[in-house]
């Protein structure tokens, strides 16, 4: 699904030099490399504060801790996403409220959010799934109207732009009160181990969170709040510093591959290609409307599982993200949920399939993959 080795070949010198510097300095935790990466990412995003941490799941949890969410508070998030989001809500004894998503973008549906708001609702967690921002115009409006926090789960869309209805553009992860991201190796900006970060433009929240990631300490060995131990190490920061200057180019390559995939699938009545709705028609070359963490098709003639098998048999990796709606996962089933409220997610889990997507895909590979898919679904 990804070609991390191919990508490494292209930046080997920068990465090796950067790591060698860390080894020479012996500053393995925090220190100048983590700090430099933090500043560089703040500049890239146009975010006031970036707080690095150990992984994207921690980042989400710390966002919720930082906002002071309390047991009983309801947090609305998407039914169709990776489990990390609902997991941390549950771990903090908050009440997860899963809602349906939109068919064309796979992102949380603002109408479903509005229906789910109660007097106990405290926050909305939109996940910018597969590399495209959720409908932030509608979500921010709802949050304002109902006085809710917005926590963006930006693990899959770093570098993406959201174009607001008035034409303003903002980077994914800088629009809500606070955001989380992941630097897991396969993410668009991945390190060579685990890593994550929290973004916010709020000075007070940034201060609170900086202590929380370090055992609740604001002064060494004085613990003012309950915190966690969640750090980005200097080796990972060194890798990320070498990669960040290439992020836009990496995302452009992904978009390029996506455009070629979609072009090949044009006119295929059994295949729905991913839609970009974010200010652009189609998949444009010039802006970061979608950064294609995944290129996800919907197979409309019930052949999805057989197609996955066929691709595997032919040496083409593929993924089903995600095969089970969160409201039906054993850990999160709850009598509060009504199947009738999840028509889109229930359908998507049967139709979606993600094709290989990375920075090193070439035309020959794309042609081979698209031919396999087209021949099989039309059999
Ligand atoms: C990857 C991912 C996470 C978790 O990130 P980790 O670094 O693996 O903990 C959270 N949310 C989404 C949507 C993700 O894709």
Short mmCIF file of C-alpha atoms and ligand atoms in Angstrom, two decimals:
data_model
loop_
_atom_site.label_atom_id
_atom_site.label_comp_id
_atom_site.label_asym_id
_atom_site.label_seq_id
_atom_site.Cartn_x
_atom_site.Cartn_y
_atom_site.Cartn_z
CA UNK A 1 0.00 0.00 0.00
CA UNK A 2 2.93 2.32 0.64
CA UNK A 3 6.54 2.42 -0.58
CA UNK A 4 8.53 3.81 2.33
CA UNK A 5 11.78 2.40 1.02
CA UNK A 6 11.41 4.10 -2.35
CA UNK A 7 10.64 7.37 -0.61
CA UNK A 8 13.63 6.99 1.71
CA UNK A 9 15.96 6.57 -1.28
CA UNK A 10 15.01 10.08 -2.40
CA UNK A 11 15.84 11.76 0.93
CA UNK A 12 18.48 9.38 2.26
CA UNK A 13 21.17 12.01 2.62
CA UNK A 14 19.01 14.52 4.50
CA UNK A 15 17.60 11.85 6.81
CA UNK A 16 20.96 10.23 7.54
CA UNK A 17 22.64 13.58 8.23
CA UNK A 18 19.77 14.64 10.43
CA UNK A 19 19.87 11.40 12.44
CA UNK A 20 23.65 11.52 12.73
CA UNK A 21 23.36 15.00 14.25
CA UNK A 22 21.00 13.65 16.90
CA UNK A 23 23.39 10.80 17.68
CA UNK A 24 26.28 13.23 18.03
CA UNK A 25 24.29 15.52 20.29
CA UNK A 26 22.93 12.70 22.52
CA UNK A 27 19.84 14.87 23.10
CA UNK A 28 17.39 12.03 22.58
CA UNK A 29 14.28 13.38 24.26
CA UNK A 30 12.99 16.88 23.60
CA UNK A 31 15.94 19.16 23.03
CA UNK A 32 16.77 21.28 20.00
CA UNK A 33 15.62 18.89 17.24
CA UNK A 34 12.12 18.45 18.55
CA UNK A 35 11.90 22.16 19.17
CA UNK A 36 13.11 23.02 15.67
CA UNK A 37 10.60 20.62 14.12
CA UNK A 38 7.83 22.14 16.20
CA UNK A 39 8.67 25.64 14.91
CA UNK A 40 8.95 24.47 11.32
CA UNK A 41 5.57 22.75 11.48
CA UNK A 42 3.98 25.83 13.09
CA UNK A 43 5.26 27.92 10.16
CA UNK A 44 4.12 25.41 7.57
CA UNK A 45 0.60 25.14 9.00
CA UNK A 46 0.14 28.74 10.00
CA UNK A 47 -0.71 27.44 13.48
CA UNK A 48 0.28 29.35 16.60
CA UNK A 49 1.23 26.28 18.62
CA UNK A 50 2.36 22.77 17.76
CA UNK A 51 2.91 20.43 20.70
CA UNK A 52 4.66 17.22 19.66
CA UNK A 53 3.71 13.99 21.42
CA UNK A 54 4.15 10.24 21.15
CA UNK A 55 1.44 9.27 18.65
CA UNK A 56 -1.85 10.34 17.12
CA UNK A 57 -4.01 8.49 19.61
CA UNK A 58 -2.31 10.21 22.56
CA UNK A 59 -2.72 13.50 20.72
CA UNK A 60 -6.50 13.01 20.55
CA UNK A 61 -6.70 12.03 24.21
CA UNK A 62 -4.61 15.00 25.31
CA UNK A 63 -6.79 17.38 23.26
CA UNK A 64 -9.81 16.18 25.23
CA UNK A 65 -7.95 16.36 28.56
CA UNK A 66 -6.71 19.84 27.74
CA UNK A 67 -10.24 21.07 27.06
CA UNK A 68 -11.26 19.79 30.49
CA UNK A 69 -13.93 17.39 29.22
CA UNK A 70 -15.52 15.48 32.11
CA UNK A 71 -17.24 12.09 32.51
CA UNK A 72 -20.78 12.38 31.22
CA UNK A 73 -19.87 14.93 28.57
CA UNK A 74 -21.03 13.79 25.14
CA UNK A 75 -18.59 13.91 22.24
CA UNK A 76 -19.95 13.53 18.72
CA UNK A 77 -17.78 11.82 16.13
CA UNK A 78 -18.02 9.79 12.92
CA UNK A 79 -19.15 6.17 12.80
CA UNK A 80 -16.94 5.55 9.78
CA UNK A 81 -13.33 6.03 10.86
CA UNK A 82 -10.40 4.42 12.65
CA UNK A 83 -11.25 3.37 16.22
CA UNK A 84 -8.72 5.67 17.93
CA UNK A 85 -11.24 8.50 18.10
CA UNK A 86 -13.97 6.61 19.91
CA UNK A 87 -11.37 4.74 21.98
CA UNK A 88 -9.98 7.82 23.72
CA UNK A 89 -13.46 9.24 24.29
CA UNK A 90 -14.38 6.00 26.06
CA UNK A 91 -11.08 5.78 27.97
CA UNK A 92 -11.68 9.24 29.45
CA UNK A 93 -15.18 8.11 30.52
CA UNK A 94 -16.75 10.60 28.18
CA UNK A 95 -19.80 9.47 26.23
CA UNK A 96 -19.14 8.77 22.56
CA UNK A 97 -21.97 9.70 20.23
CA UNK A 98 -21.39 8.15 16.82
CA UNK A 99 -23.13 9.65 13.82
CA UNK A 100 -23.37 8.85 10.12
CA UNK A 101 -21.18 10.21 7.34
CA UNK A 102 -21.68 11.65 3.86
CA UNK A 103 -21.70 9.23 0.96
CA UNK A 104 -19.55 11.26 -1.42
CA UNK A 105 -16.78 12.40 0.94
CA UNK A 106 -16.91 9.69 3.64
CA UNK A 107 -16.78 12.55 6.17
CA UNK A 108 -19.03 13.25 9.14
CA UNK A 109 -22.47 14.53 8.13
CA UNK A 110 -23.32 17.94 9.66
CA UNK A 111 -27.05 17.15 9.58
CA UNK A 112 -26.44 13.99 11.59
CA UNK A 113 -24.34 16.01 14.05
CA UNK A 114 -27.12 18.53 14.55
CA UNK A 115 -29.66 15.79 15.21
CA UNK A 116 -27.36 14.26 17.86
CA UNK A 117 -26.74 17.44 19.87
CA UNK A 118 -28.18 17.39 23.42
CA UNK A 119 -27.67 19.62 26.47
CA UNK A 120 -24.76 17.31 27.45
CA UNK A 121 -22.88 17.66 24.16
CA UNK A 122 -19.52 19.33 24.69
CA UNK A 123 -17.47 18.65 21.58
CA UNK A 124 -17.49 17.54 17.96
CA UNK A 125 -14.58 15.53 16.55
CA UNK A 126 -14.57 15.72 12.76
CA UNK A 127 -12.06 13.31 11.22
CA UNK A 128 -10.65 14.59 7.92
CA UNK A 129 -10.91 11.13 6.43
CA UNK A 130 -8.64 9.85 3.65
CA UNK A 131 -7.08 13.30 3.13
CA UNK A 132 -10.03 15.63 2.59
CA UNK A 133 -11.42 18.05 5.17
CA UNK A 134 -14.85 17.51 6.62
CA UNK A 135 -17.47 20.20 5.98
CA UNK A 136 -15.90 22.73 8.32
CA UNK A 137 -18.19 25.61 7.30
CA UNK A 138 -21.20 23.72 8.65
CA UNK A 139 -19.37 22.16 11.60
CA UNK A 140 -17.91 25.44 12.88
CA UNK A 141 -21.32 27.09 12.52
CA UNK A 142 -22.99 24.33 14.54
CA UNK A 143 -20.27 24.53 17.18
CA UNK A 144 -20.73 28.27 17.51
CA UNK A 145 -24.51 28.01 17.70
CA UNK A 146 -24.41 25.33 20.41
CA UNK A 147 -21.23 26.46 22.17
CA UNK A 148 -19.25 23.29 21.47
CA UNK A 149 -15.56 22.57 21.07
CA UNK A 150 -14.26 21.36 17.74
CA UNK A 151 -11.37 18.88 17.89
CA UNK A 152 -10.06 18.05 14.41
CA UNK A 153 -8.65 14.55 14.01
CA UNK A 154 -6.12 15.42 11.35
CA UNK A 155 -4.19 12.13 11.29
CA UNK A 156 -5.01 11.62 7.60
CA UNK A 157 -5.02 15.11 6.10
CA UNK A 158 -1.85 16.95 7.04
CA UNK A 159 -1.12 19.56 4.40
CA UNK A 160 -4.69 19.63 3.07
CA UNK A 161 -6.43 22.97 2.63
CA UNK A 162 -10.02 23.70 3.42
CA UNK A 163 -11.63 26.34 1.24
CA UNK A 164 -14.42 28.11 3.11
CA UNK A 165 -17.57 29.29 1.34
CA UNK A 166 -16.22 32.84 1.39
CA UNK A 167 -13.09 31.72 -0.46
CA UNK A 168 -10.71 31.81 2.53
CA UNK A 169 -8.32 28.89 2.75
CA UNK A 170 -6.95 27.28 5.89
CA UNK A 171 -4.80 24.25 6.56
CA UNK A 172 -6.45 21.15 7.99
CA UNK A 173 -5.95 21.12 11.74
CA UNK A 174 -5.98 24.90 12.23
CA UNK A 175 -9.72 25.56 12.06
CA UNK A 176 -11.13 24.08 15.25
CA UNK A 177 -10.17 24.83 18.87
CA UNK A 178 -7.53 22.14 18.77
CA UNK A 179 -6.38 19.33 16.49
CA UNK A 180 -4.43 16.11 16.62
CA UNK A 181 -2.23 14.45 14.04
CA UNK A 182 -0.21 11.27 13.69
CA UNK A 183 3.25 10.72 12.21
CA UNK A 184 2.81 6.94 11.94
CA UNK A 185 5.09 5.83 9.06
CA UNK A 186 2.30 5.37 6.50
CA UNK A 187 0.66 8.77 7.11
CA UNK A 188 1.26 11.59 4.62
CA UNK A 189 3.96 13.00 6.92
CA UNK A 190 5.31 9.88 8.57
CA UNK A 191 8.34 9.30 10.77
CA UNK A 192 10.24 6.02 11.24
CA UNK A 193 8.45 4.95 14.38
CA UNK A 194 5.60 6.48 16.34
CA UNK A 195 4.92 10.17 16.61
CA UNK A 196 2.11 12.69 16.86
CA UNK A 197 1.28 16.30 17.56
CA UNK A 198 -1.39 18.65 18.80
CA UNK A 199 -2.10 22.00 17.12
CA UNK A 200 -3.91 24.99 18.56
CA UNK A 201 -4.10 28.75 18.16
CA UNK A 202 -5.20 29.19 21.79
CA UNK A 203 -2.30 30.34 24.04
CA UNK A 204 -3.87 29.16 27.32
CA UNK A 205 -4.83 25.76 25.93
CA UNK A 206 -1.33 25.34 24.47
CA UNK A 207 0.18 26.05 27.90
CA UNK A 208 -2.15 23.56 29.60
CA UNK A 209 -1.35 20.89 27.03
CA UNK A 210 2.43 21.44 27.16
CA UNK A 211 2.32 20.49 30.82
CA UNK A 212 -0.10 17.63 30.30
CA UNK A 213 2.14 15.81 27.82
CA UNK A 214 4.84 15.84 30.49
CA UNK A 215 3.17 14.44 33.63
CA UNK A 216 1.24 17.63 34.31
CA UNK A 217 4.45 19.50 35.17
CA UNK A 218 4.80 23.20 34.47
CA UNK A 219 7.80 23.39 36.79
CA UNK A 220 10.00 20.35 37.21
CA UNK A 221 8.62 17.97 39.87
CA UNK A 222 5.62 20.17 40.60
CA UNK A 223 2.53 18.40 39.27
CA UNK A 224 -0.36 20.83 38.88
CA UNK A 225 -2.69 18.65 36.84
CA UNK A 226 -2.94 14.96 35.99
CA UNK A 227 -0.93 14.42 32.86
CA UNK A 228 0.55 11.65 30.77
CA UNK A 229 3.99 10.82 29.43
CA UNK A 230 3.78 11.41 25.71
CA UNK A 231 6.88 12.59 23.88
CA UNK A 232 8.19 12.77 20.36
CA UNK A 233 11.79 11.61 20.42
CA UNK A 234 14.62 13.46 18.70
CA UNK A 235 15.28 10.71 16.14
CA UNK A 236 11.72 10.98 14.89
CA UNK A 237 11.93 14.76 14.88
CA UNK A 238 15.09 14.47 12.76
CA UNK A 239 13.25 12.31 10.21
CA UNK A 240 10.27 14.65 10.20
CA UNK A 241 12.51 17.70 9.68
CA UNK A 242 14.00 16.04 6.61
CA UNK A 243 10.54 15.19 5.26
CA UNK A 244 8.52 18.33 6.03
CA UNK A 245 10.07 20.41 3.19
CA UNK A 246 8.90 17.67 0.81
CA UNK A 247 5.36 17.36 2.15
CA UNK A 248 3.70 19.52 -0.50
CA UNK A 249 5.52 17.65 -3.24
CA UNK A 250 4.58 14.30 -1.68
CA UNK A 251 0.94 15.37 -1.52
CA UNK A 252 1.10 16.59 -5.11
CA UNK A 253 2.41 13.18 -6.19
CA UNK A 254 -0.43 11.47 -4.37
CA UNK A 255 -2.95 13.76 -6.04
CA UNK A 256 -1.35 13.04 -9.40
CA UNK A 257 -1.69 9.30 -8.88
CA UNK A 258 -5.30 9.79 -7.76
CA UNK A 259 -6.09 11.77 -10.89
CA UNK A 260 -4.68 9.00 -13.08
CA UNK A 261 -6.65 6.34 -11.21
CA UNK A 262 -9.88 8.33 -11.57
CA UNK A 263 -9.25 9.01 -15.25
CA UNK A 264 -8.84 5.28 -15.88
CA UNK A 265 -12.11 4.51 -14.07
CA UNK A 266 -14.14 7.12 -16.02
CA UNK A 267 -17.38 5.71 -17.37
CA UNK A 268 -17.25 2.59 -15.18
CA UNK A 269 -20.81 2.15 -13.90
CA UNK A 270 -19.85 -0.33 -11.16
CA UNK A 271 -17.17 1.88 -9.67
CA UNK A 272 -17.59 5.17 -7.81
CA UNK A 273 -14.36 7.17 -7.64
CA UNK A 274 -13.62 9.44 -4.66
CA UNK A 275 -15.07 12.94 -4.92
CA UNK A 276 -13.30 16.16 -4.12
CA UNK A 277 -15.77 18.75 -2.94
CA UNK A 278 -13.43 21.17 -1.30
CA UNK A 279 -13.47 24.22 -3.55
CA UNK A 280 -12.26 22.35 -6.62
CA UNK A 281 -13.82 20.52 -9.51
CA UNK A 282 -12.15 17.15 -9.91
CA UNK A 283 -8.65 16.59 -8.63
CA UNK A 284 -6.65 19.69 -9.37
CA UNK A 285 -2.92 19.98 -9.72
CA UNK A 286 -2.33 23.28 -8.06
CA UNK A 287 -3.99 23.21 -4.66
CA UNK A 288 -4.14 20.92 -1.67
CA UNK A 289 -7.90 20.38 -1.74
CA UNK A 290 -7.36 16.67 -1.10
CA UNK A 291 -4.11 15.00 -0.05
CA UNK A 292 -5.23 11.40 -0.69
CA UNK A 293 -4.05 9.63 2.39
CA UNK A 294 -6.12 6.89 0.80
CA UNK A 295 -7.54 6.49 -2.68
CA UNK A 296 -10.84 4.79 -1.93
CA UNK A 297 -13.29 3.40 -4.46
CA UNK A 298 -16.82 2.21 -3.89
CA UNK A 299 -17.58 -1.02 -5.74
CA UNK A 300 -21.29 -0.84 -6.49
CA UNK A 301 -22.05 -4.38 -7.67
CA UNK A 302 -21.34 -6.35 -4.48
CA UNK A 303 -17.99 -7.60 -5.77
CA UNK A 304 -15.82 -5.73 -3.28
CA UNK A 305 -14.65 -8.76 -1.27
CA UNK A 306 -13.97 -10.82 -4.38
CA UNK A 307 -12.08 -7.93 -5.91
CA UNK A 308 -9.89 -7.62 -2.81
CA UNK A 309 -9.06 -11.32 -3.12
CA UNK A 310 -8.38 -10.98 -6.83
CA UNK A 311 -6.00 -8.04 -6.28
CA UNK A 312 -4.16 -9.95 -3.57
CA UNK A 313 -3.90 -13.00 -5.81
CA UNK A 314 -2.25 -10.78 -8.41
CA UNK A 315 0.22 -9.26 -6.00
CA UNK A 316 -1.56 -5.91 -5.65
CA UNK A 317 -2.03 -4.81 -2.06
CA UNK A 318 -5.34 -3.22 -1.15
CA UNK A 319 -7.16 -2.31 2.03
CA UNK A 320 -10.69 -2.14 3.32
CA UNK A 321 -10.89 0.97 5.47
CA UNK A 322 -13.12 0.29 7.32
CA UNK A 323 -14.92 -3.07 7.31
CA UNK A 324 -17.09 -2.56 10.41
CA UNK A 325 -18.92 0.60 11.55
CA UNK A 326 -17.72 1.71 14.98
CA UNK A 327 -21.24 1.40 16.41
CA UNK A 328 -21.11 -2.31 15.62
CA UNK A 329 -17.60 -2.95 16.99
CA UNK A 330 -17.85 -5.24 20.03
CA UNK A 331 -16.07 -2.75 22.28
CA UNK A 332 -18.45 0.07 21.41
CA UNK A 333 -21.87 -1.48 20.86
CA UNK A 334 -24.51 0.39 22.80
CA UNK A 335 -28.27 0.15 22.97
CA UNK A 336 -28.43 3.90 22.32
CA UNK A 337 -27.61 3.28 18.66
CA UNK A 338 -30.32 2.63 16.08
CA UNK A 339 -29.27 0.94 12.80
CA UNK A 340 -31.64 3.25 10.94
CA UNK A 341 -29.40 6.18 11.86
CA UNK A 342 -26.39 4.80 9.94
CA UNK A 343 -27.57 4.08 6.39
CA UNK A 344 -24.47 5.51 4.72
CA UNK A 345 -21.84 3.90 6.96
CA UNK A 346 -23.66 0.57 6.80
CA UNK A 347 -23.49 0.75 3.01
CA UNK A 348 -19.89 2.04 2.77
CA UNK A 349 -18.45 -0.78 4.86
CA UNK A 350 -19.68 -3.17 2.15
CA UNK A 351 -18.45 -1.12 -0.82
CA UNK A 352 -15.15 0.58 -0.02
CA UNK A 353 -11.74 -0.57 -1.14
CA UNK A 354 -8.51 1.44 -1.07
CA UNK A 355 -5.87 0.99 -3.74
CA UNK A 356 -2.11 1.45 -3.27
CA UNK A 357 -1.43 5.15 -2.68
CA UNK A 358 1.98 6.66 -2.08
CA UNK A 359 4.57 9.02 -3.47
CA UNK A 360 6.36 6.47 -5.63
CA UNK A 361 3.52 5.08 -7.80
CA UNK A 362 4.41 5.13 -11.48
CA UNK A 363 2.20 5.06 -14.60
CA UNK A 364 2.91 1.43 -15.29
CA UNK A 365 1.79 0.35 -11.82
CA UNK A 366 -1.35 2.48 -12.06
CA UNK A 367 -2.23 1.01 -15.44
CA UNK A 368 -1.69 -2.54 -14.19
CA UNK A 369 -3.85 -1.94 -11.12
CA UNK A 370 -6.69 -0.13 -12.91
CA UNK A 371 -6.85 -2.77 -15.65
CA UNK A 372 -7.10 -5.53 -13.06
CA UNK A 373 -9.90 -3.72 -11.25
CA UNK A 374 -11.87 -2.85 -14.39
CA UNK A 375 -11.62 -6.32 -15.91
CA UNK A 376 -12.69 -7.96 -12.68
CA UNK A 377 -15.70 -5.82 -11.78
CA UNK A 378 -17.09 -6.17 -15.31
CA UNK A 379 -16.78 -9.94 -15.43
C1 LIG B 1 -3.70 6.84 12.35
C2 LIG B 1 -4.90 7.46 12.94
C3 LIG B 1 -5.00 7.77 14.31
C4 LIG B 1 -4.01 7.29 15.33
O1 LIG B 1 -2.70 7.63 15.13
P1 LIG B 1 -1.55 6.75 15.84
O2 LIG B 1 -0.33 7.59 15.65
O3 LIG B 1 -1.48 5.46 15.12
O4 LIG B 1 -1.91 6.61 17.27
C5 LIG B 1 -6.12 8.44 14.76
N1 LIG B 1 -7.10 8.79 13.93
C6 LIG B 1 -7.07 8.49 12.61
C7 LIG B 1 -8.20 8.92 11.74
C8 LIG B 1 -5.98 7.81 12.08
O5 LIG B 1 -5.96 7.51 10.77
#
